[in-house]
Coordinates of N, CA and C in Angstrom, one line a residue:
X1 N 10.8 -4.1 14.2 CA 9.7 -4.2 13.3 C 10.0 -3.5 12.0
X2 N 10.8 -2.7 12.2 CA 10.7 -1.7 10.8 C 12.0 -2.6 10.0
X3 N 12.9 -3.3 10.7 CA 13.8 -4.1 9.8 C 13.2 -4.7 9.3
X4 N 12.1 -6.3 9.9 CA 11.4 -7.3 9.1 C 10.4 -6.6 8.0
X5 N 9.8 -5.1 8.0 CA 9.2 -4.8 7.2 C 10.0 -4.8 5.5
X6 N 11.4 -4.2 6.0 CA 12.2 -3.6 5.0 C 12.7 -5.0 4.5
X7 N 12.9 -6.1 4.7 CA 13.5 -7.7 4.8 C 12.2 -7.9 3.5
X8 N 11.2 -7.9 3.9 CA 9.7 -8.4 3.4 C 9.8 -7.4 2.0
X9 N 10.2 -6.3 2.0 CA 10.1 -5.6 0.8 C 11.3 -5.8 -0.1
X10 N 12.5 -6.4 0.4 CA 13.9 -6.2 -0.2 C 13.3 -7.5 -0.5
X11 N 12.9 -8.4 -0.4 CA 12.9 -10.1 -1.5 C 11.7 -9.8 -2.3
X12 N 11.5 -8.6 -2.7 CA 10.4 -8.3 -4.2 C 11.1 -7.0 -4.8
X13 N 12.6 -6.6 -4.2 CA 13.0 -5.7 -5.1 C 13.5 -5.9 -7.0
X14 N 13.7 -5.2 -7.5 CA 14.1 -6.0 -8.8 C 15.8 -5.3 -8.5
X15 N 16.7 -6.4 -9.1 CA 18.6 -6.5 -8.8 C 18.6 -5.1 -9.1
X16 N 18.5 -4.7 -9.8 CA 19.0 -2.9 -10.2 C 18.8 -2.0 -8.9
X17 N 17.9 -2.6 -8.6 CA 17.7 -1.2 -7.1 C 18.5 -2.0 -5.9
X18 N 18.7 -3.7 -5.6 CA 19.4 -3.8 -5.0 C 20.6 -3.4 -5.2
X19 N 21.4 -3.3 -6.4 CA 22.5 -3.2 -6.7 C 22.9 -1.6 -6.3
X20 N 22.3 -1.0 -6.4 CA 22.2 0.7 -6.2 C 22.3 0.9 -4.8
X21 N 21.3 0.1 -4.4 CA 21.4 0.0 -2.8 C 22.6 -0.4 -2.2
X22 N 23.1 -1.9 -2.6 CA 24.6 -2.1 -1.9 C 25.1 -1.0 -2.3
X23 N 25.6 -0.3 -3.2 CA 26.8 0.5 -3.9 C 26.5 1.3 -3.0
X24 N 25.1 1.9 -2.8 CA 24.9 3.2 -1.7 C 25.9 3.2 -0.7
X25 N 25.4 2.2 0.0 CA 26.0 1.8 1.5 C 27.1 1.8 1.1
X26 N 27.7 1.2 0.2 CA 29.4 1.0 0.1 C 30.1 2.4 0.2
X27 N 29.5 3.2 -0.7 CA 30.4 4.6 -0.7 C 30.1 5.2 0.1
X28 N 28.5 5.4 1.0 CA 28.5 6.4 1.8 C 27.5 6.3 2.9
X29 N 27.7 4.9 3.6 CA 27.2 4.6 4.0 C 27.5 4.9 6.0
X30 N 29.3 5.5 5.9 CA 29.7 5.9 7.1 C 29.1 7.3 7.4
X31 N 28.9 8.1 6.0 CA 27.9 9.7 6.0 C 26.9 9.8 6.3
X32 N 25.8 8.2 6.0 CA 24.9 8.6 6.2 C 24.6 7.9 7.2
X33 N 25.3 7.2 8.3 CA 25.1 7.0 9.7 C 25.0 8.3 10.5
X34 N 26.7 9.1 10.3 CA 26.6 10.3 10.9 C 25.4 10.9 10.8
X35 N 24.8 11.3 9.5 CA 23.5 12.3 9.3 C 22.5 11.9 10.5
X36 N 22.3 10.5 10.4 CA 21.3 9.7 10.9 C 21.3 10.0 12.3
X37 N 22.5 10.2 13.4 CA 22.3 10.6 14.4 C 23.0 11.8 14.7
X38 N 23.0 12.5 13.8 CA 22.9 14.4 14.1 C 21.6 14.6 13.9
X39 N 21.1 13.9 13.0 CA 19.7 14.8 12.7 C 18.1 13.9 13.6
X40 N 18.4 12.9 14.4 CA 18.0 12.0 14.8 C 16.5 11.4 14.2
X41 N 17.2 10.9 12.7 CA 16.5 10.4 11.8 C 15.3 9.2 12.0
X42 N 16.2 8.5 12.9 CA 15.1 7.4 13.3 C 14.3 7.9 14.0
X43 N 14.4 8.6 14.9 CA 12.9 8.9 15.5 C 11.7 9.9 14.5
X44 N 12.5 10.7 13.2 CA 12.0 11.7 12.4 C 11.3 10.2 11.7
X45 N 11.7 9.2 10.9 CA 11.1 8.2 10.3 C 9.7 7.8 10.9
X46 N 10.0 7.2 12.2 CA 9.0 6.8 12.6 C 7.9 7.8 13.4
X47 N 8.0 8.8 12.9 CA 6.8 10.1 13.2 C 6.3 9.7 11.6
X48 N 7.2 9.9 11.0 CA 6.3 10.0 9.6 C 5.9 9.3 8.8
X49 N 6.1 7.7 9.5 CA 5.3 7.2 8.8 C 6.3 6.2 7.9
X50 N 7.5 6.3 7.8 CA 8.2 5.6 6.7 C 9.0 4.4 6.9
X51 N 8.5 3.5 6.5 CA 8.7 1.8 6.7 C 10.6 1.7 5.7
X52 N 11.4 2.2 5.9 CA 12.5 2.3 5.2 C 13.8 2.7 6.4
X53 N 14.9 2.3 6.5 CA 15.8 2.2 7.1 C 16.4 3.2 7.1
X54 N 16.8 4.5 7.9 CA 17.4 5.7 7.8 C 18.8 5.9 6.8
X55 N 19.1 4.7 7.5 CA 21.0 4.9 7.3 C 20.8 4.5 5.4
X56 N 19.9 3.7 4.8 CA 20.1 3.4 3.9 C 19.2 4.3 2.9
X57 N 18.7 4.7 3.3 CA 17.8 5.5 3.0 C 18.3 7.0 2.5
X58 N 19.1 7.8 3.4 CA 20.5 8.3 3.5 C 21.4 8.1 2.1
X59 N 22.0 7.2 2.8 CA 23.0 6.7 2.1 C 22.4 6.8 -0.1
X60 N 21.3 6.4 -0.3 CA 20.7 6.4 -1.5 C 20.3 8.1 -2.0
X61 N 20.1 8.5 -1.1 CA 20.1 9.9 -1.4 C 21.2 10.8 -1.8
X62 N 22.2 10.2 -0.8 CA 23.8 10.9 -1.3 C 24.2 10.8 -2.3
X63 N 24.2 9.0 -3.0 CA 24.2 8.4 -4.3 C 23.8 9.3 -5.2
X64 N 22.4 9.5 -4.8 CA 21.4 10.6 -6.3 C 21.9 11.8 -6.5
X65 N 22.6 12.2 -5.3 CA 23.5 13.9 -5.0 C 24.3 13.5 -6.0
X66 N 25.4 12.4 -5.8 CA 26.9 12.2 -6.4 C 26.7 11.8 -8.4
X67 N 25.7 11.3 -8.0 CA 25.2 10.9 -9.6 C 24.7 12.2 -10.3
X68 N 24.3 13.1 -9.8 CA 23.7 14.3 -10.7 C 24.6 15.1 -10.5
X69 N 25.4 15.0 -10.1 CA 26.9 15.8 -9.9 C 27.4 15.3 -11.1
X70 N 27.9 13.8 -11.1 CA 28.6 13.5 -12.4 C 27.6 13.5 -13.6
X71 N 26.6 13.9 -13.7 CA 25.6 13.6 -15.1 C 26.2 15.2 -15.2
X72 N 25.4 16.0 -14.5 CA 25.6 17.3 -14.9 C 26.5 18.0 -15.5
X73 N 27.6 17.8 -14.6 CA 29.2 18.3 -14.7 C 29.7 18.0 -16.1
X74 N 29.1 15.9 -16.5 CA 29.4 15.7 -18.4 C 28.8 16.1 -19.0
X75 N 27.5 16.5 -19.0 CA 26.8 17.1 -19.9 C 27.1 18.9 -20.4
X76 N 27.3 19.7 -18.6 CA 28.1 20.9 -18.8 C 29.1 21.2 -19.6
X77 N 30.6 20.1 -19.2 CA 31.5 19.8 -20.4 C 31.2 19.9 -22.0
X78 N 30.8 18.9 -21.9 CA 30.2 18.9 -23.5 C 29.8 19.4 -23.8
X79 N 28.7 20.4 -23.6 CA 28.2 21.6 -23.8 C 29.5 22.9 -24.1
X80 N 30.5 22.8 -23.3 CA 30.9 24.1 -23.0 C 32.4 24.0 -24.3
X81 N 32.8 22.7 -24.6 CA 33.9 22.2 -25.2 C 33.2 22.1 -26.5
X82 N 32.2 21.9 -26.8 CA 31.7 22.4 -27.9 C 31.4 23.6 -28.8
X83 N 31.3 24.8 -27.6 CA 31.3 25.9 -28.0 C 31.9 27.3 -26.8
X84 N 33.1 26.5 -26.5 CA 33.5 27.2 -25.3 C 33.3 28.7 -25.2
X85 N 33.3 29.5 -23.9 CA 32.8 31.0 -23.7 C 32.4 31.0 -22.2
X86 N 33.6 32.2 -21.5 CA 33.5 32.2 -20.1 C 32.2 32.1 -19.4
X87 N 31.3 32.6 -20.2 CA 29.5 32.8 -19.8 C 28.7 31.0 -19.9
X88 N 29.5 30.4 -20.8 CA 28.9 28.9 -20.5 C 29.6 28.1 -19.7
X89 N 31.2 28.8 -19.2 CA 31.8 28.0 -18.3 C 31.2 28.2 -16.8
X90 N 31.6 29.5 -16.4 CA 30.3 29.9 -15.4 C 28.7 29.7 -15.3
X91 N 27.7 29.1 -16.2 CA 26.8 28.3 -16.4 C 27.4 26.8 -15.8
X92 N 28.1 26.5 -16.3 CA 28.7 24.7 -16.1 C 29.1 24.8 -14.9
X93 N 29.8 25.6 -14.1 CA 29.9 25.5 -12.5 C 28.6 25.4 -11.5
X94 N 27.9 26.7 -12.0 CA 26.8 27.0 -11.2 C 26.1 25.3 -11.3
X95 N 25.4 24.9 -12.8 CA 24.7 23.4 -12.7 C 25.5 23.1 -11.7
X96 N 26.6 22.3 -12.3 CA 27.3 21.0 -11.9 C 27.2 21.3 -10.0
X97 N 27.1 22.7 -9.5 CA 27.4 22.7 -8.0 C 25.8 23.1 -7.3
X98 N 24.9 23.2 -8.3 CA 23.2 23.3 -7.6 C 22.4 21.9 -7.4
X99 N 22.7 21.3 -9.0 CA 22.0 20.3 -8.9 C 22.3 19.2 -7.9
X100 N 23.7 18.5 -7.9 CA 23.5 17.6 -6.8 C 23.3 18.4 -5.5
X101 N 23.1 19.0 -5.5 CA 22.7 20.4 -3.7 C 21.5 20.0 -3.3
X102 N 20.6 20.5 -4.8 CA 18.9 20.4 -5.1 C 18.5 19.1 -4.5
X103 N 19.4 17.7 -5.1 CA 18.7 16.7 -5.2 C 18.9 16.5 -3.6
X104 N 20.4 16.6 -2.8 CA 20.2 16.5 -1.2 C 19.2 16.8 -0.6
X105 N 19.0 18.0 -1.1 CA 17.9 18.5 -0.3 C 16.1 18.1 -0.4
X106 N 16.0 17.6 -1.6 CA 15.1 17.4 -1.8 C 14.7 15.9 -0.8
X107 N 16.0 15.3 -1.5 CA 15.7 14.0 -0.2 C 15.8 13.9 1.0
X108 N 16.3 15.1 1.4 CA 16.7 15.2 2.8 C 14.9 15.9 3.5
X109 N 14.7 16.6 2.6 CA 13.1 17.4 3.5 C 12.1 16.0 3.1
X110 N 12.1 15.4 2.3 CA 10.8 14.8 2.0 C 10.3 13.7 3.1
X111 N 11.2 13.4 4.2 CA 10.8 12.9 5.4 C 9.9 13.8 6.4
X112 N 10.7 15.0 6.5 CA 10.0 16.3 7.3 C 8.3 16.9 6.5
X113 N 8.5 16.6 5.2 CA 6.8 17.0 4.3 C 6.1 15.5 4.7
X114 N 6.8 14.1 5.0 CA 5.7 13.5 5.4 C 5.2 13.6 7.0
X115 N 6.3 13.8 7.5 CA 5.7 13.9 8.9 C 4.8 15.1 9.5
X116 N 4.7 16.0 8.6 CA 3.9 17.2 8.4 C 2.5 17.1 7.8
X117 N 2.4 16.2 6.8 CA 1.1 15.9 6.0 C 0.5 14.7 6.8
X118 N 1.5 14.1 7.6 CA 0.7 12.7 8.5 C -0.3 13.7 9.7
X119 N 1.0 14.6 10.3 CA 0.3 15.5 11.3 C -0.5 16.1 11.2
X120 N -0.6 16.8 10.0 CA -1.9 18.1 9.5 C -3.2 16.7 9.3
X121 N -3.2 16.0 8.2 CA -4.3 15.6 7.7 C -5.0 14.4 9.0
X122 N -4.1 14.3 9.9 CA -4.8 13.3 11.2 C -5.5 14.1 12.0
X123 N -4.7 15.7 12.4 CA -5.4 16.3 12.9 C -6.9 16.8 12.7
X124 N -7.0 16.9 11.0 CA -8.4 17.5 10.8 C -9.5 16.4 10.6
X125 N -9.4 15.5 10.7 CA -10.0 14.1 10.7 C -10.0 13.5 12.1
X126 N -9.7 14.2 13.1 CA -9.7 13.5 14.1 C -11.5 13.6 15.2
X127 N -12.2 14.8 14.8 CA -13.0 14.8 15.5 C -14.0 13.9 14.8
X128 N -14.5 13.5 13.5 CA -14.7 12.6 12.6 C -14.7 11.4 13.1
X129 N -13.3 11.0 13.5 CA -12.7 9.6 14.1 C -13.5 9.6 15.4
X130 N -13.5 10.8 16.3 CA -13.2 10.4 18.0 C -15.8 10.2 17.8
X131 N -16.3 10.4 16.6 CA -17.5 10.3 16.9 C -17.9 9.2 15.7
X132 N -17.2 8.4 15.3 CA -17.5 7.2 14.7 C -17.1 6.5 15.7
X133 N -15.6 6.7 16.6 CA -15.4 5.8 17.4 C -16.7 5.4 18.5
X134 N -17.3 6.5 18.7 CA -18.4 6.6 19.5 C -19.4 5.5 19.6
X135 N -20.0 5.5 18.2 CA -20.7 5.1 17.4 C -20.9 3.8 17.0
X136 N -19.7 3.5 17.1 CA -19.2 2.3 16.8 C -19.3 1.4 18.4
X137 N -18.8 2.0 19.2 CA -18.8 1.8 21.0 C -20.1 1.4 21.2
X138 N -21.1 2.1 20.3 CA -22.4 2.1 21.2 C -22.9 0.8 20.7
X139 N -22.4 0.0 19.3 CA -23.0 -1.2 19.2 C -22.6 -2.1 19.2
X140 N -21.2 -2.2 20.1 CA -20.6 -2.9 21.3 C -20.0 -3.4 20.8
X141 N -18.6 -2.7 19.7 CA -17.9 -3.7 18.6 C -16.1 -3.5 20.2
X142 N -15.6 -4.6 19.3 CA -14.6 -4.7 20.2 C -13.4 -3.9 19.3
X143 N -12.6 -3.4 19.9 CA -11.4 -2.6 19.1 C -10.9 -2.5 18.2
X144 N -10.5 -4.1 17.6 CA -9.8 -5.0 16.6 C -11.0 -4.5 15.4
X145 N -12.6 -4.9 15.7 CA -13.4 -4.7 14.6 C -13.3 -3.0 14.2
X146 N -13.5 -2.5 15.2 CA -13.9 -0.8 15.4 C -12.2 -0.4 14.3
X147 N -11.6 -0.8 14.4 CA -10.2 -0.8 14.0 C -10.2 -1.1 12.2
X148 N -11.1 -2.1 12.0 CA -11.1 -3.2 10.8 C -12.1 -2.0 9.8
X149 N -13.1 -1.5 10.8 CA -13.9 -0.6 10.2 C -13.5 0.6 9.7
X150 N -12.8 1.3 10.2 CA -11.9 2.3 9.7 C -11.1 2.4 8.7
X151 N -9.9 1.3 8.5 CA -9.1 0.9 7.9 C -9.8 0.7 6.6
X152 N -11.2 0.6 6.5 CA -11.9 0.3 5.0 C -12.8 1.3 4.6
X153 N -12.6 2.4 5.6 CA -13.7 3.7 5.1 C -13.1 5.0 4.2
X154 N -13.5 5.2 3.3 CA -12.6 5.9 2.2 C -13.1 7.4 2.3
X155 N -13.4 7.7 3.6 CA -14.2 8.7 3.8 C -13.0 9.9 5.0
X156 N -12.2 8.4 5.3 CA -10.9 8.9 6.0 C -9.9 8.8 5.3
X157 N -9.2 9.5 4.8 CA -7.7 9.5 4.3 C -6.5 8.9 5.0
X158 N -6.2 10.3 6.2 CA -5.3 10.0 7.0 C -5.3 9.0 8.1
X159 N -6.7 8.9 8.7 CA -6.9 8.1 10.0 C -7.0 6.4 9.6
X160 N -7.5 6.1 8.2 CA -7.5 5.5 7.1 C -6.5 4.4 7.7
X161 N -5.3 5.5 7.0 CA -3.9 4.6 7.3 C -3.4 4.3 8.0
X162 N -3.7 4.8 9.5 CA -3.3 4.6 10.3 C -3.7 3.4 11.2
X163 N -5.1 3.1 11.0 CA -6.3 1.6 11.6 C -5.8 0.9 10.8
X164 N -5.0 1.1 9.2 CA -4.5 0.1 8.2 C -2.9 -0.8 9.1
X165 N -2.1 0.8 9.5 CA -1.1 0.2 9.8 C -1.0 -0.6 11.1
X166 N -2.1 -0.1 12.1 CA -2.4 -0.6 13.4 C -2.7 -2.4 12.9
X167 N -4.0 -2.1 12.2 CA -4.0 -3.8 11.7 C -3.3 -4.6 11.3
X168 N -2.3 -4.2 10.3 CA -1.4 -5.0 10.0 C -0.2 -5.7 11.6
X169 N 0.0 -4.4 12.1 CA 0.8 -5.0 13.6 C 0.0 -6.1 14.1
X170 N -1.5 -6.3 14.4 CA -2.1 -7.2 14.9 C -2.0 -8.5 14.3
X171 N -2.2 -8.7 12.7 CA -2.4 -9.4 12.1 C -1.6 -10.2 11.5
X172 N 0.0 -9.4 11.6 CA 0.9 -9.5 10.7 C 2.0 -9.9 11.9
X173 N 2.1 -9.1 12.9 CA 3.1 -9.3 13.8 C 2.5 -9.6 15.1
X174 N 1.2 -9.9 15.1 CA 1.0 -10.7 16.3 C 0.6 -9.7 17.8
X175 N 0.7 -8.6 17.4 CA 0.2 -7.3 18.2 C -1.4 -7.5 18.9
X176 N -1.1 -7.5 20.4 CA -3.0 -7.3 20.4 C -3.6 -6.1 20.3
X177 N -4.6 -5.7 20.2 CA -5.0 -4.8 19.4 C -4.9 -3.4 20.2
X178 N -5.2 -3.3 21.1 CA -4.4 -2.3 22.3 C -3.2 -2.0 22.1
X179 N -2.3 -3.0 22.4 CA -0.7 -2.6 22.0 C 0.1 -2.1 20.8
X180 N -1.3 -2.7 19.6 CA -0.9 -1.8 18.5 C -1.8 -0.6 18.5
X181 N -2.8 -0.4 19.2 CA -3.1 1.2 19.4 C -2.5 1.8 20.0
X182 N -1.4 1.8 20.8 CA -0.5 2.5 21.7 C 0.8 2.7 20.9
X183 N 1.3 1.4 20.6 CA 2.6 1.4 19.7 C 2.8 2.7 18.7
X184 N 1.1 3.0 18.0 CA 1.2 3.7 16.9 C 1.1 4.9 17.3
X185 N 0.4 4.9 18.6 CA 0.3 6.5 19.1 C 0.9 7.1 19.5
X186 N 1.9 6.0 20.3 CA 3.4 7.0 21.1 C 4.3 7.3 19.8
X187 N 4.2 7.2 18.3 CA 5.1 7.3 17.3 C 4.7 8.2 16.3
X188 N 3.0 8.7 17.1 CA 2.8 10.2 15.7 C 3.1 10.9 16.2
X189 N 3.2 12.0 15.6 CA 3.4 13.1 15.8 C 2.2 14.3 16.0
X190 N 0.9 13.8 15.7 CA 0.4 14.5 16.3 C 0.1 14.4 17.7
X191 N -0.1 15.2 18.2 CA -0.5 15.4 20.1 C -1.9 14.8 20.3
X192 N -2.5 15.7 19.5 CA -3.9 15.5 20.0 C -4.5 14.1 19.3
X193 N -3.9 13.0 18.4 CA -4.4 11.9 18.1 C -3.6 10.9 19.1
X194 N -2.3 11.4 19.5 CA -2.1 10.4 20.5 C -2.8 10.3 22.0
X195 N -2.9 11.2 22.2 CA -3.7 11.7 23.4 C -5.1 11.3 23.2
X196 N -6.1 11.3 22.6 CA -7.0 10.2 22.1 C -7.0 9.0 22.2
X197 N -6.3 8.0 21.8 CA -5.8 7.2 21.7 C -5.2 6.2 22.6
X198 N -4.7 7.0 23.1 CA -3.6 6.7 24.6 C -5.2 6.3 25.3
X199 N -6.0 7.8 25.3 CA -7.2 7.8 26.5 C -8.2 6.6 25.9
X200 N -8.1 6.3 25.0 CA -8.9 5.2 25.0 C -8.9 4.0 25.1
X201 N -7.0 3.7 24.9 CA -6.8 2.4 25.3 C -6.9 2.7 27.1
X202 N -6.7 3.4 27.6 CA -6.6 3.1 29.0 C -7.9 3.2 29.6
X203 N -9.2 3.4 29.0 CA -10.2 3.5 29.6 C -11.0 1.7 29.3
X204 N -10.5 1.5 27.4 CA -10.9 -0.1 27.7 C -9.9 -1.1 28.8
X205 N -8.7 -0.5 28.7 CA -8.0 -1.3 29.9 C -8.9 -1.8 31.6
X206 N -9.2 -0.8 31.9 CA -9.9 -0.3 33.2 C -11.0 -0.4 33.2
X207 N -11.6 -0.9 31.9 CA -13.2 -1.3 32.1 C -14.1 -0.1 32.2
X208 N -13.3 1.4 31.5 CA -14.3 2.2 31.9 C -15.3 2.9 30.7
X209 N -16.0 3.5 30.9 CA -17.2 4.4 29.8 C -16.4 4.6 28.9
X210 N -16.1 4.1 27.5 CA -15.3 4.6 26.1 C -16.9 5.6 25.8
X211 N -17.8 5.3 26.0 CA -18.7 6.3 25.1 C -19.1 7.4 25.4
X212 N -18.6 7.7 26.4 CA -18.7 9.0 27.4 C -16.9 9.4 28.0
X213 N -15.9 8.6 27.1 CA -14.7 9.3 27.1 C -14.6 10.7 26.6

């Protein structure tokens, strides 16, 4: 699912970012496999929410490392050959060896800050959710709608996105509406939204009380 997403988004890229993109993969695209399963990225993606391909994903970040390495290092130069002095040669090391560091890193955590803001902001909206779901139960809407209704209330942020992205599986990939409430739930990272979730699809499974779940 997450390939045809990335397929759908790559035929409205503009050439420059494809082109950045092959190159990625060309130079370092064997590094950023390895990273991908030491750090076991695909399962870190899909906690947090990110419709983008690890290894390539990776691999583009290395690029931005290797590119602010070479921006830095000529600009350090030129700076330093212009007015050379051990104190600006030692400046031009220190840049040239932080900034591509900085930029790793920054791409490397910004998966881990989304799967942290998916988890925090679902969690505080979740009791919100579990008494609109109620609510919604009590005037006998079926999942898909209870679903449709959410996905348009601007009153939820995080839970918001998530009835958005549940929808789209239904709508888009042919998901019934259960199986994309489960699909999404076994893949957050919060506990207590999947555990909700989980308990609700298996109570409409079984025909049992959702409004006294």
């Amino acid at each position: 699912m997450v390939m045809l997403r990335e397929k759908e988004v790559e035929a409205v890229k503009p050439l420059a970012i494809l082109v950045y993109e092959r190159l990625s993969l060309i130079l370092f695209g064997g590094v950023a496999r390895k990273l991908v399963r030491t750090f076991e990225l695909d399962k870190l993606f899909e906690e947090a929410g990110i419709y983008a391909t690890p290894t390539l994903y990776m691999a583009k970040v290395l690029m931005a490392s290797f590119l602010a390495f070479i921006v830095s290092t000529f600009i350090g130069l030129s700076l330093y050959l212009s007015s050379p002095s051990m104190v600006l040669l030692l400046v031009v090391i220190l840049v040239s060896c932080f900034t591509p560091l900085a930029a790793l890193m920054v791409g490397f955590l910004v998966p881990f800050a989304k799967r942290s803001g998916r988890r925090n902001g679902v969690r505080f909206e979740l009791p919100y959710l579990a008494v609109y779901m109620t609510i919604m139960a009590l005037g006998g809407l079926a999942p898909e709608r209870i679903l449709e209704k959410i996905a348009s209330i601007r009153l939820f942020k995080y839970i918001r996105l998530e009835a958005q992205r549940i929808v789209r599986d239904v709508k888009i990939f042919g998901l019934d509406p259960l199986t994309a409430i489960e699909r999404n739930a076994y893949s957050h990272p919060c506990k207590e939204y999947t555990e909700l979730m989980l308990g609700y699809t298996t109570t409409v499974r079984i025909g049992g009380d959702v409004i006294h779940y």
